[in-house]
mmCIF file with all atom_site columns, C-alpha atoms in Angstrom:
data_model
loop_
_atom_site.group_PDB
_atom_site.id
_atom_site.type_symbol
_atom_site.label_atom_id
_atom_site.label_alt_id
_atom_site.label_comp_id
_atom_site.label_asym_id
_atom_site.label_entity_id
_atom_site.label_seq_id
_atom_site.pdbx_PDB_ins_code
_atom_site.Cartn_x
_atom_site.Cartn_y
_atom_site.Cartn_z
_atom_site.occupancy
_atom_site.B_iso_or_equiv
_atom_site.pdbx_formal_charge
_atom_site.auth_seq_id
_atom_site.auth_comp_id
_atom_site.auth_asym_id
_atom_site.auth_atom_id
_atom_site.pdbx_PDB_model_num
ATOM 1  C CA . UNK A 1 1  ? -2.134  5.932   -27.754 1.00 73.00 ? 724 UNK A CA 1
ATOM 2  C CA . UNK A 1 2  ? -2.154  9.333   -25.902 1.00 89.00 ? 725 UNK A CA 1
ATOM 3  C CA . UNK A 1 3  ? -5.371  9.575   -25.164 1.00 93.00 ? 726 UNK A CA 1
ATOM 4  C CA . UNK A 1 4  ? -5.327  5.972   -23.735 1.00 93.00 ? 727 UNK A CA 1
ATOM 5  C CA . UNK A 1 5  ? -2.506  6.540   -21.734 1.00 93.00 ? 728 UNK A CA 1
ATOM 6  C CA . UNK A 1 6  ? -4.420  9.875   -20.069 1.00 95.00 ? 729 UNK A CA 1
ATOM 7  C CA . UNK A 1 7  ? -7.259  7.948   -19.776 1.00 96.00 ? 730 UNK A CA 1
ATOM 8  C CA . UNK A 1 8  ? -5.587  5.233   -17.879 1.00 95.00 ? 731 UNK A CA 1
ATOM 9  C CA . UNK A 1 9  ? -3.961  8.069   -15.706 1.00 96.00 ? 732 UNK A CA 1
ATOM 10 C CA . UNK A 1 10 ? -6.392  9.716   -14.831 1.00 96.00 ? 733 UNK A CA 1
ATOM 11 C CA . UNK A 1 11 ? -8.349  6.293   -13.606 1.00 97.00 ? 734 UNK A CA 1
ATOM 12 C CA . UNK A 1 12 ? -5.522  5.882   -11.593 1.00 96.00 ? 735 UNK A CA 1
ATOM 13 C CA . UNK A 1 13 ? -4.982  9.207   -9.959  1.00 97.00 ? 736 UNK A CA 1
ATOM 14 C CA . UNK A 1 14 ? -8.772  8.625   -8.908  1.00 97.00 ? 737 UNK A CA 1
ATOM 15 C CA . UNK A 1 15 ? -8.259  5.243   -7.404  1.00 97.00 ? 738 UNK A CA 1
ATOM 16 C CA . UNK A 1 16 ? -5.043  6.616   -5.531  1.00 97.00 ? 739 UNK A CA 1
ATOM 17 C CA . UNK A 1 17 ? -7.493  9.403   -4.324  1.00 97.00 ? 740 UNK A CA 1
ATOM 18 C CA . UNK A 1 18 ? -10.011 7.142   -2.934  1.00 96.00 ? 741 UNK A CA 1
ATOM 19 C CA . UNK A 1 19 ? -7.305  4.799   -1.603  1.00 96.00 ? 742 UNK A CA 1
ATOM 20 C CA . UNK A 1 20 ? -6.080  7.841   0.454   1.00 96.00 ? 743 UNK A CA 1
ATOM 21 C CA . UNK A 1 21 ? -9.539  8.632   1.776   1.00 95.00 ? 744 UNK A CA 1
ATOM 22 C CA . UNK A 1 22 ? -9.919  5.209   2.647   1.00 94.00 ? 745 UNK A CA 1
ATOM 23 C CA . UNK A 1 23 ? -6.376  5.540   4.919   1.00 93.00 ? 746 UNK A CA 1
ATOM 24 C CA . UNK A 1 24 ? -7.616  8.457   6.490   1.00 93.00 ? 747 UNK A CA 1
ATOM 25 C CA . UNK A 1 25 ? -11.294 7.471   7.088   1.00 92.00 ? 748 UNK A CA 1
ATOM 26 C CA . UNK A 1 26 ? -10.626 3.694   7.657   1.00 83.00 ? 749 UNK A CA 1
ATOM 27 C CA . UNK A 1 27 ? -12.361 3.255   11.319  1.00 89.00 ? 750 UNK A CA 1
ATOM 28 C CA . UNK A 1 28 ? -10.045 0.169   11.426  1.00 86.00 ? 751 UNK A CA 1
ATOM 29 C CA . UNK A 1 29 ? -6.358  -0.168  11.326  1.00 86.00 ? 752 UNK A CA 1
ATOM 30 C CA . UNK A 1 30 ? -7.038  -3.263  8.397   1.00 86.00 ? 753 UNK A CA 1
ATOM 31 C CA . UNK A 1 31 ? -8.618  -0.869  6.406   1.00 89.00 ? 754 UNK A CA 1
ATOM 32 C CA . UNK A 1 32 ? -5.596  1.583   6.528   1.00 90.00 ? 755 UNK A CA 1
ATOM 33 C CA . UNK A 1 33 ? -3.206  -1.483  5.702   1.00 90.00 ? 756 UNK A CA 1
ATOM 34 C CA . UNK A 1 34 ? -5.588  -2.538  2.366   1.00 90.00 ? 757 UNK A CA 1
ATOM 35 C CA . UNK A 1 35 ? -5.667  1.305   1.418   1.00 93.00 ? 758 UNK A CA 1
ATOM 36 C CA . UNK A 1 36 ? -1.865  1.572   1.538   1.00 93.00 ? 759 UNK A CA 1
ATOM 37 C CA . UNK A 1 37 ? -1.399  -1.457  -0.540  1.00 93.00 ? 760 UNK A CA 1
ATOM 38 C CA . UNK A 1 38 ? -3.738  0.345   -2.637  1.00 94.00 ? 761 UNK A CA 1
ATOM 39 C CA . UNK A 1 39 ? -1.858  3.046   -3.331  1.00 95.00 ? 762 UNK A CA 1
ATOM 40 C CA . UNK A 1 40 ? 1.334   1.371   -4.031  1.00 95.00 ? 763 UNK A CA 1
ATOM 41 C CA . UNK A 1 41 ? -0.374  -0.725  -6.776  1.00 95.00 ? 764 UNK A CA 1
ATOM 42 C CA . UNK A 1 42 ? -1.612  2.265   -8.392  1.00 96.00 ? 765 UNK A CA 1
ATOM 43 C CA . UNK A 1 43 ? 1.642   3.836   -7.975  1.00 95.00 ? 766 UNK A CA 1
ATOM 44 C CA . UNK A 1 44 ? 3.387   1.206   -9.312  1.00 96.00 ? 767 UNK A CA 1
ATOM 45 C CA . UNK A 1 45 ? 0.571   1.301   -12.439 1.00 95.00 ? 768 UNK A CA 1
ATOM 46 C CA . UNK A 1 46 ? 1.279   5.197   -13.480 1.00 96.00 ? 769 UNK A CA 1
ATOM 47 C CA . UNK A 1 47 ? 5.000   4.037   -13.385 1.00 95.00 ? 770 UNK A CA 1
ATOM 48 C CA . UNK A 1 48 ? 4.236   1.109   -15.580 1.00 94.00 ? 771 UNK A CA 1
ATOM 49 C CA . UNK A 1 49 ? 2.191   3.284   -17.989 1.00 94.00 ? 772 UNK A CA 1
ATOM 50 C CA . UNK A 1 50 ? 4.558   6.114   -17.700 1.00 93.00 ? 773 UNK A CA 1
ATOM 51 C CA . UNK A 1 51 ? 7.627   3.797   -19.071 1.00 94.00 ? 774 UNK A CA 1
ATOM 52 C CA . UNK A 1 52 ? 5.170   2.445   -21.831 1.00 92.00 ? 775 UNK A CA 1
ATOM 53 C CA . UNK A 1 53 ? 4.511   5.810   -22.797 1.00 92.00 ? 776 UNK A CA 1
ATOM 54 C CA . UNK A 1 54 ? 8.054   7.173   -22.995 1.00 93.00 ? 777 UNK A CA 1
ATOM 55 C CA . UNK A 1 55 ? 8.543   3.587   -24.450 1.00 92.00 ? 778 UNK A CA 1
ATOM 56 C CA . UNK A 1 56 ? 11.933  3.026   -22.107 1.00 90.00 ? 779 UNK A CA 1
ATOM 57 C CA . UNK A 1 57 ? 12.990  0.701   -19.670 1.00 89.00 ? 780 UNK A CA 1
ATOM 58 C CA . UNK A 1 58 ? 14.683  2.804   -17.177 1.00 88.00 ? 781 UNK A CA 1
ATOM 59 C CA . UNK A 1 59 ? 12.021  2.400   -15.049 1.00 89.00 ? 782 UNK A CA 1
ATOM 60 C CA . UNK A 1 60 ? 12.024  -1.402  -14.121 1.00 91.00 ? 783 UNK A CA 1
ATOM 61 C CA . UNK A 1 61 ? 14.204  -1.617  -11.151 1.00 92.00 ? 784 UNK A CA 1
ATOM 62 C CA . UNK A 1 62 ? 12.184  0.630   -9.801  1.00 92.00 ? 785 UNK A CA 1
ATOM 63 C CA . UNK A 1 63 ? 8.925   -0.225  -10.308 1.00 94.00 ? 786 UNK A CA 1
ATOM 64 C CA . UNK A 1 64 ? 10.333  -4.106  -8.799  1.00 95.00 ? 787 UNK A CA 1
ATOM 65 C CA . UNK A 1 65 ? 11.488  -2.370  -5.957  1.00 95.00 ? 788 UNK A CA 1
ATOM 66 C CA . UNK A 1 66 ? 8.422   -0.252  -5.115  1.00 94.00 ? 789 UNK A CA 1
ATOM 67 C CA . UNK A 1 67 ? 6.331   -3.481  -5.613  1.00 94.00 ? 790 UNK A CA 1
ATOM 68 C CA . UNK A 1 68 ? 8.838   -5.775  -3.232  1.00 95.00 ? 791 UNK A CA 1
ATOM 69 C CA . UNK A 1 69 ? 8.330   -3.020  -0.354  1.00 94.00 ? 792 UNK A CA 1
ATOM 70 C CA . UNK A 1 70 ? 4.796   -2.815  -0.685  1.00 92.00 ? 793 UNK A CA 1
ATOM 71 C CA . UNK A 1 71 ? 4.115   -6.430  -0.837  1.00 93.00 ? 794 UNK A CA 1
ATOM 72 C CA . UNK A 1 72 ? 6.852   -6.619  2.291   1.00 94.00 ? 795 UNK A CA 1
ATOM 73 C CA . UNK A 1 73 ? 4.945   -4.157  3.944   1.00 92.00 ? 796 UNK A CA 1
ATOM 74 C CA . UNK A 1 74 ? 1.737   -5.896  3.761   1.00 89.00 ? 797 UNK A CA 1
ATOM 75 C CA . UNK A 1 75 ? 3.297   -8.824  5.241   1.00 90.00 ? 798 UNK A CA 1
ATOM 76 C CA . UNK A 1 76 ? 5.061   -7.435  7.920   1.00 91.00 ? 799 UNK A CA 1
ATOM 77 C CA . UNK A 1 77 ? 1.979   -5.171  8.742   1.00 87.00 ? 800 UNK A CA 1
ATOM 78 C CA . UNK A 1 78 ? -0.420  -8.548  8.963   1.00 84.00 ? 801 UNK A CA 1
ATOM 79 C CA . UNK A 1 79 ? 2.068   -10.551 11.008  1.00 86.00 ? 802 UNK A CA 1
ATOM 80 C CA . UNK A 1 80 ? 2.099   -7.721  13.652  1.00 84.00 ? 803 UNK A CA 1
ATOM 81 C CA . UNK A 1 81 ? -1.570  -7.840  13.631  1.00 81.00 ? 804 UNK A CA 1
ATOM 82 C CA . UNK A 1 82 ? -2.065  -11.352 13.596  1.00 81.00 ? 805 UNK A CA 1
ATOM 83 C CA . UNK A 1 83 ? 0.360   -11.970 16.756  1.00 79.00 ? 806 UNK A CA 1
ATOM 84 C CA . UNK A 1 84 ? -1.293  -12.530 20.429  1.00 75.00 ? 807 UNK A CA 1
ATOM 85 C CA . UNK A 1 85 ? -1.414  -9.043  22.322  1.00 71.00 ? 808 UNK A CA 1
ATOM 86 C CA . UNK A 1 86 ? 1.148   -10.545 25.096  1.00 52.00 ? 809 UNK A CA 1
ATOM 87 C CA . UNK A 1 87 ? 2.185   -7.320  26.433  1.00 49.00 ? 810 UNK A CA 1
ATOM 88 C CA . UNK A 1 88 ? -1.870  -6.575  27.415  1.00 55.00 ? 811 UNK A CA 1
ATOM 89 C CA . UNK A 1 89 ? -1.853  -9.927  28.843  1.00 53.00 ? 812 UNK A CA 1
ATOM 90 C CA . UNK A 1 90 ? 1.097   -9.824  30.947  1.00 49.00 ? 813 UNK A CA 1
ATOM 91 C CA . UNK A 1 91 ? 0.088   -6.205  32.263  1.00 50.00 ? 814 UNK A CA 1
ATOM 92 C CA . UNK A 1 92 ? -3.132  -7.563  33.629  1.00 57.00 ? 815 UNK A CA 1
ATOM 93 C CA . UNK A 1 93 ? -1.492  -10.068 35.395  1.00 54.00 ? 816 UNK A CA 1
ATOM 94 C CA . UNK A 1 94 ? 0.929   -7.307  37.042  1.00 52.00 ? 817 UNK A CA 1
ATOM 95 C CA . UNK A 1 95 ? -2.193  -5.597  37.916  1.00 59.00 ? 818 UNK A CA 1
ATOM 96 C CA . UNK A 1 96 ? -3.960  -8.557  39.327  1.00 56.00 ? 819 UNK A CA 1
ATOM 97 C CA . UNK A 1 97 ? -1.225  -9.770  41.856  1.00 54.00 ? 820 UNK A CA 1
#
């Protein structure tokens, strides 16, 4: 069990690694949104396999709420994206009258 559960640590400490080189490379702002969501899965993982490991349940609420603002933050972070760029729109029409 304790070398699985290093094993599994260490595979995610690497995938939060390349998650965070992904956020600071990404040349677009969807790749910085999918490399954040990244990391908060894998954090959420080394919680999950750190309360397996110390075989309590302290962590739960925790590892709910750290999913729930992740997912949320996806979600808010597409719907900004996916909305019309009005403000651009309406300053080119200043501009042109």
């Amino acid at each position: 069990m304790n070398t699985f559960f290093i094993v599994c640590m260490v595979i995610a400490m690497l995938a939060t690694l390349l998650c965070l080189g992904r956020m600071v490379l990404g040349p677009t702002l969807l790749d910085r949104v999918l490399a954040f969501d990244g990391i908060v899965i894998c954090t959420v993982a080394m919680m999950v396999l750190f309360s397996v490991h110390w075989k309590t349940t302290l962590f739960a609420e925790l590892i709910v709420v750290i999913a729930s603002l992740g997912f949320l933050t996806t979600v808010a972070f597409y719907f900004y994206l996916s909305q019309p760029e009005t403000a651009e729109r309406e300053d080119e029409e200043v501009r042109d009258d």
